[in-house]
């Protein structure tokens, strides 16, 4: 099966790359679901090194929902600066923390649909919390996973949510947990959005190179 070959090659390549920021944070905090959730919010449209530093600053001050509510949204924003959209994220983090306390006694839900019922939590975030926070098989699809899967011709979808739903149908569950981690690292280092490094790509022989007009 093609997924077996892709996974083995991605796993081998991953040894050369840096671990994505949210995975690093999950390892540092020993897979605390709340901190994984908050760091994932911080990571949206933000570079990995900025996400990691911002998360460490914030959790050094507040690492639980109740501690977070002792801060104002403005104070949270200041702590996570210069993460992208830090002012909006400060409000989102505060509101999510309040909702967790009000609805779930401060505990992060461990099923997809309940996570998605929390305002500010999208499919990518919810799936990443299941994977990194709880070790539950889920398919987290960000721009890297969406791009690479379409570029390879594995799926033909318009957005990450469609890619996730399609992969749920065709990707063996045994690969779900590591799929995002490996493909994010691959997308950051090899399969870049513009002019990917096809000449050094371990999986290029399995790739249709859809919409790739220039490569290195």
mmCIF file of C-alpha atoms in Angstrom:
data_model
loop_
_atom_site.group_PDB
_atom_site.id
_atom_site.type_symbol
_atom_site.label_atom_id
_atom_site.label_comp_id
_atom_site.label_asym_id
_atom_site.label_seq_id
_atom_site.Cartn_x
_atom_site.Cartn_y
_atom_site.Cartn_z
ATOM 1 C CA UNK A 1 0.000 0.000 0.000
ATOM 2 C CA UNK A 2 1.276 3.478 -0.882
ATOM 3 C CA UNK A 3 0.722 4.810 2.654
ATOM 4 C CA UNK A 4 3.085 2.188 4.090
ATOM 5 C CA UNK A 5 5.848 3.348 1.752
ATOM 6 C CA UNK A 6 5.168 7.039 2.358
ATOM 7 C CA UNK A 7 5.152 6.615 6.128
ATOM 8 C CA UNK A 8 8.451 4.696 6.194
ATOM 9 C CA UNK A 9 10.149 7.347 4.047
ATOM 10 C CA UNK A 10 8.708 10.226 6.100
ATOM 11 C CA UNK A 11 9.796 8.526 9.316
ATOM 12 C CA UNK A 12 13.329 8.150 7.985
ATOM 13 C CA UNK A 13 13.491 11.781 6.809
ATOM 14 C CA UNK A 14 12.090 13.101 10.090
ATOM 15 C CA UNK A 15 15.280 12.171 11.919
ATOM 16 C CA UNK A 16 17.016 15.092 10.156
ATOM 17 C CA UNK A 17 14.423 17.744 11.037
ATOM 18 C CA UNK A 18 13.484 19.808 14.075
ATOM 19 C CA UNK A 19 10.405 18.671 15.975
ATOM 20 C CA UNK A 20 7.376 20.961 15.315
ATOM 21 C CA UNK A 21 6.744 23.443 18.141
ATOM 22 C CA UNK A 22 3.475 22.059 19.500
ATOM 23 C CA UNK A 23 4.978 18.557 19.641
ATOM 24 C CA UNK A 24 7.987 19.970 21.508
ATOM 25 C CA UNK A 25 5.660 21.692 23.957
ATOM 26 C CA UNK A 26 3.653 18.487 24.443
ATOM 27 C CA UNK A 27 6.876 16.638 25.275
ATOM 28 C CA UNK A 28 8.031 19.335 27.698
ATOM 29 C CA UNK A 29 4.720 19.560 29.546
ATOM 30 C CA UNK A 30 4.213 15.792 29.435
ATOM 31 C CA UNK A 31 1.138 15.980 27.232
ATOM 32 C CA UNK A 32 -0.984 18.299 29.377
ATOM 33 C CA UNK A 33 -4.163 18.710 27.261
ATOM 34 C CA UNK A 34 -4.852 22.276 28.409
ATOM 35 C CA UNK A 35 -1.379 23.537 27.606
ATOM 36 C CA UNK A 36 -1.409 21.691 24.277
ATOM 37 C CA UNK A 37 -4.709 23.410 23.475
ATOM 38 C CA UNK A 38 -3.438 26.868 24.376
ATOM 39 C CA UNK A 39 -0.096 26.430 22.603
ATOM 40 C CA UNK A 40 -1.955 25.310 19.486
ATOM 41 C CA UNK A 41 -4.011 28.513 19.581
ATOM 42 C CA UNK A 42 -0.772 30.495 19.876
ATOM 43 C CA UNK A 43 0.782 28.568 16.972
ATOM 44 C CA UNK A 44 -1.818 29.596 14.390
ATOM 45 C CA UNK A 45 -0.100 31.712 11.707
ATOM 46 C CA UNK A 46 3.005 31.917 13.878
ATOM 47 C CA UNK A 47 6.523 30.581 13.381
ATOM 48 C CA UNK A 48 7.525 27.594 15.485
ATOM 49 C CA UNK A 49 10.290 29.362 17.385
ATOM 50 C CA UNK A 50 7.920 32.209 18.308
ATOM 51 C CA UNK A 51 5.214 29.744 19.405
ATOM 52 C CA UNK A 52 7.633 27.849 21.630
ATOM 53 C CA UNK A 53 8.983 30.965 23.342
ATOM 54 C CA UNK A 54 5.535 32.535 23.762
ATOM 55 C CA UNK A 55 4.076 29.351 25.233
ATOM 56 C CA UNK A 56 6.908 29.033 27.737
ATOM 57 C CA UNK A 57 6.428 32.661 28.850
ATOM 58 C CA UNK A 58 2.693 32.243 29.259
ATOM 59 C CA UNK A 59 2.820 28.905 31.082
ATOM 60 C CA UNK A 60 5.483 30.289 33.391
ATOM 61 C CA UNK A 61 2.779 32.628 34.681
ATOM 62 C CA UNK A 62 -0.435 30.666 34.130
ATOM 63 C CA UNK A 63 -0.615 26.964 33.254
ATOM 64 C CA UNK A 64 -4.225 26.085 34.184
ATOM 65 C CA UNK A 65 -7.607 27.572 33.244
ATOM 66 C CA UNK A 66 -8.124 29.055 36.715
ATOM 67 C CA UNK A 67 -4.666 30.652 36.717
ATOM 68 C CA UNK A 68 -5.294 32.024 33.220
ATOM 69 C CA UNK A 69 -8.443 33.798 34.410
ATOM 70 C CA UNK A 70 -6.381 35.640 37.007
ATOM 71 C CA UNK A 71 -4.858 37.480 34.027
ATOM 72 C CA UNK A 72 -6.643 39.909 31.750
ATOM 73 C CA UNK A 73 -6.850 39.252 28.002
ATOM 74 C CA UNK A 74 -4.434 42.167 27.581
ATOM 75 C CA UNK A 75 -1.905 40.588 29.951
ATOM 76 C CA UNK A 76 -2.158 37.293 28.068
ATOM 77 C CA UNK A 77 -1.607 39.145 24.789
ATOM 78 C CA UNK A 78 1.497 40.813 26.176
ATOM 79 C CA UNK A 79 2.935 37.479 27.327
ATOM 80 C CA UNK A 80 2.475 35.803 23.936
ATOM 81 C CA UNK A 81 3.719 38.749 21.848
ATOM 82 C CA UNK A 82 4.956 38.664 19.041
ATOM 83 C CA UNK A 83 2.762 35.699 18.061
ATOM 84 C CA UNK A 84 0.582 36.472 15.072
ATOM 85 C CA UNK A 85 -2.706 38.202 15.990
ATOM 86 C CA UNK A 86 -1.583 38.229 19.624
ATOM 87 C CA UNK A 87 -4.310 40.644 20.750
ATOM 88 C CA UNK A 88 -7.098 38.472 19.361
ATOM 89 C CA UNK A 89 -5.432 35.319 20.669
ATOM 90 C CA UNK A 90 -5.241 36.848 24.158
ATOM 91 C CA UNK A 91 -9.023 37.212 24.148
ATOM 92 C CA UNK A 92 -9.503 33.732 22.688
ATOM 93 C CA UNK A 93 -7.264 32.085 25.297
ATOM 94 C CA UNK A 94 -9.082 33.892 28.106
ATOM 95 C CA UNK A 95 -12.521 32.937 26.759
ATOM 96 C CA UNK A 96 -11.572 29.311 26.143
ATOM 97 C CA UNK A 97 -10.229 29.050 29.696
ATOM 98 C CA UNK A 98 -13.470 30.477 31.069
ATOM 99 C CA UNK A 99 -15.583 28.105 28.986
ATOM 100 C CA UNK A 100 -13.523 25.126 30.150
ATOM 101 C CA UNK A 101 -14.182 26.082 33.760
ATOM 102 C CA UNK A 102 -17.855 26.891 33.242
ATOM 103 C CA UNK A 103 -18.749 23.827 31.175
ATOM 104 C CA UNK A 104 -16.185 21.148 32.027
ATOM 105 C CA UNK A 105 -14.832 21.945 35.474
ATOM 106 C CA UNK A 106 -11.543 23.079 33.960
ATOM 107 C CA UNK A 107 -10.924 19.788 32.142
ATOM 108 C CA UNK A 108 -10.277 19.616 28.408
ATOM 109 C CA UNK A 109 -12.778 17.294 26.656
ATOM 110 C CA UNK A 110 -11.248 14.280 24.965
ATOM 111 C CA UNK A 111 -13.627 13.826 22.050
ATOM 112 C CA UNK A 112 -13.668 15.735 18.769
ATOM 113 C CA UNK A 113 -17.241 16.980 18.681
ATOM 114 C CA UNK A 114 -17.153 18.354 22.237
ATOM 115 C CA UNK A 115 -13.860 20.109 21.552
ATOM 116 C CA UNK A 116 -15.374 21.672 18.437
ATOM 117 C CA UNK A 117 -18.278 22.999 20.514
ATOM 118 C CA UNK A 118 -15.838 25.332 22.316
ATOM 119 C CA UNK A 119 -15.794 28.749 20.681
ATOM 120 C CA UNK A 120 -12.424 29.416 19.077
ATOM 121 C CA UNK A 121 -11.490 25.740 18.622
ATOM 122 C CA UNK A 122 -11.368 24.576 14.991
ATOM 123 C CA UNK A 123 -10.821 21.125 13.532
ATOM 124 C CA UNK A 124 -7.043 21.437 13.260
ATOM 125 C CA UNK A 125 -6.753 22.529 16.896
ATOM 126 C CA UNK A 126 -9.172 19.899 18.185
ATOM 127 C CA UNK A 127 -7.421 17.053 16.372
ATOM 128 C CA UNK A 128 -3.993 18.197 17.533
ATOM 129 C CA UNK A 129 -5.215 18.263 21.144
ATOM 130 C CA UNK A 130 -6.456 14.683 20.792
ATOM 131 C CA UNK A 131 -3.109 13.562 19.356
ATOM 132 C CA UNK A 132 -0.646 15.520 21.482
ATOM 133 C CA UNK A 133 -2.750 15.990 24.618
ATOM 134 C CA UNK A 134 -4.369 12.581 24.939
ATOM 135 C CA UNK A 135 -2.532 10.264 22.540
ATOM 136 C CA UNK A 136 -5.808 9.528 20.771
ATOM 137 C CA UNK A 137 -5.594 8.739 17.030
ATOM 138 C CA UNK A 138 -6.822 11.750 15.059
ATOM 139 C CA UNK A 139 -5.902 13.391 11.774
ATOM 140 C CA UNK A 140 -4.682 16.937 12.186
ATOM 141 C CA UNK A 141 -4.540 18.757 8.852
ATOM 142 C CA UNK A 142 -2.795 22.100 8.550
ATOM 143 C CA UNK A 143 -1.572 23.904 5.435
ATOM 144 C CA UNK A 144 1.453 21.586 5.108
ATOM 145 C CA UNK A 145 -0.575 18.361 5.218
ATOM 146 C CA UNK A 146 -3.202 19.813 2.886
ATOM 147 C CA UNK A 147 -0.596 21.026 0.378
ATOM 148 C CA UNK A 148 1.514 17.866 0.317
ATOM 149 C CA UNK A 149 -1.406 15.465 0.067
ATOM 150 C CA UNK A 150 -2.850 17.407 -2.882
ATOM 151 C CA UNK A 151 0.555 17.907 -4.492
ATOM 152 C CA UNK A 152 1.177 14.167 -4.365
ATOM 153 C CA UNK A 153 -2.243 13.442 -5.837
ATOM 154 C CA UNK A 154 -3.333 11.456 -2.775
ATOM 155 C CA UNK A 155 -6.405 13.688 -2.401
ATOM 156 C CA UNK A 156 -8.048 16.349 -4.510
ATOM 157 C CA UNK A 157 -9.560 18.744 -1.994
ATOM 158 C CA UNK A 158 -10.153 22.468 -1.661
ATOM 159 C CA UNK A 159 -9.247 23.089 1.980
ATOM 160 C CA UNK A 160 -7.706 21.409 5.065
ATOM 161 C CA UNK A 161 -11.075 20.347 6.491
ATOM 162 C CA UNK A 162 -11.920 18.466 3.291
ATOM 163 C CA UNK A 163 -8.451 16.890 3.334
ATOM 164 C CA UNK A 164 -8.967 15.690 6.905
ATOM 165 C CA UNK A 165 -12.307 14.072 6.090
ATOM 166 C CA UNK A 166 -10.869 12.360 3.003
ATOM 167 C CA UNK A 167 -7.822 11.083 4.883
ATOM 168 C CA UNK A 168 -10.130 9.634 7.539
ATOM 169 C CA UNK A 169 -11.522 7.426 4.776
ATOM 170 C CA UNK A 170 -8.260 6.267 3.188
ATOM 171 C CA UNK A 171 -5.383 6.607 5.685
ATOM 172 C CA UNK A 172 -4.868 3.578 7.974
ATOM 173 C CA UNK A 173 -5.528 4.610 11.580
ATOM 174 C CA UNK A 174 -2.145 3.284 12.718
ATOM 175 C CA UNK A 175 -0.567 6.299 10.946
ATOM 176 C CA UNK A 176 -2.923 9.012 12.208
ATOM 177 C CA UNK A 177 -0.994 10.149 15.277
ATOM 178 C CA UNK A 178 2.326 10.791 13.509
ATOM 179 C CA UNK A 179 0.987 11.909 10.105
ATOM 180 C CA UNK A 180 0.753 15.613 10.960
ATOM 181 C CA UNK A 181 4.041 15.717 12.859
ATOM 182 C CA UNK A 182 5.990 14.115 10.015
ATOM 183 C CA UNK A 183 4.331 16.090 7.212
ATOM 184 C CA UNK A 184 4.652 19.437 9.000
ATOM 185 C CA UNK A 185 8.387 18.869 9.378
ATOM 186 C CA UNK A 186 8.599 17.714 5.759
ATOM 187 C CA UNK A 187 6.686 20.737 4.541
ATOM 188 C CA UNK A 188 8.881 23.116 6.516
ATOM 189 C CA UNK A 189 12.105 21.629 5.210
ATOM 190 C CA UNK A 190 11.563 19.895 1.855
ATOM 191 C CA UNK A 191 8.091 20.214 0.341
ATOM 192 C CA UNK A 192 7.877 23.982 0.596
ATOM 193 C CA UNK A 193 4.928 25.952 -0.828
ATOM 194 C CA UNK A 194 7.059 27.568 -3.556
ATOM 195 C CA UNK A 195 9.965 25.851 -5.323
ATOM 196 C CA UNK A 196 10.108 22.657 -3.221
ATOM 197 C CA UNK A 197 13.323 20.634 -2.947
ATOM 198 C CA UNK A 198 12.173 17.807 -5.223
ATOM 199 C CA UNK A 199 15.761 16.812 -6.047
ATOM 200 C CA UNK A 200 16.391 15.787 -2.419
ATOM 201 C CA UNK A 201 12.883 14.532 -1.638
ATOM 202 C CA UNK A 202 12.668 10.927 -0.430
ATOM 203 C CA UNK A 203 9.105 10.547 -1.672
ATOM 204 C CA UNK A 204 9.352 12.381 -4.996
ATOM 205 C CA UNK A 205 9.012 9.107 -6.936
ATOM 206 C CA UNK A 206 5.556 8.710 -5.374
ATOM 207 C CA UNK A 207 4.538 12.307 -6.038
ATOM 208 C CA UNK A 208 2.475 13.564 -8.977
ATOM 209 C CA UNK A 209 3.922 17.093 -8.472
ATOM 210 C CA UNK A 210 0.508 18.605 -9.098
ATOM 211 C CA UNK A 211 0.705 22.375 -9.662
ATOM 212 C CA UNK A 212 4.492 22.332 -9.181
ATOM 213 C CA UNK A 213 5.997 24.384 -12.001
ATOM 214 C CA UNK A 214 9.383 25.086 -10.414
ATOM 215 C CA UNK A 215 11.487 23.028 -8.045
ATOM 216 C CA UNK A 216 15.019 22.710 -6.751
#
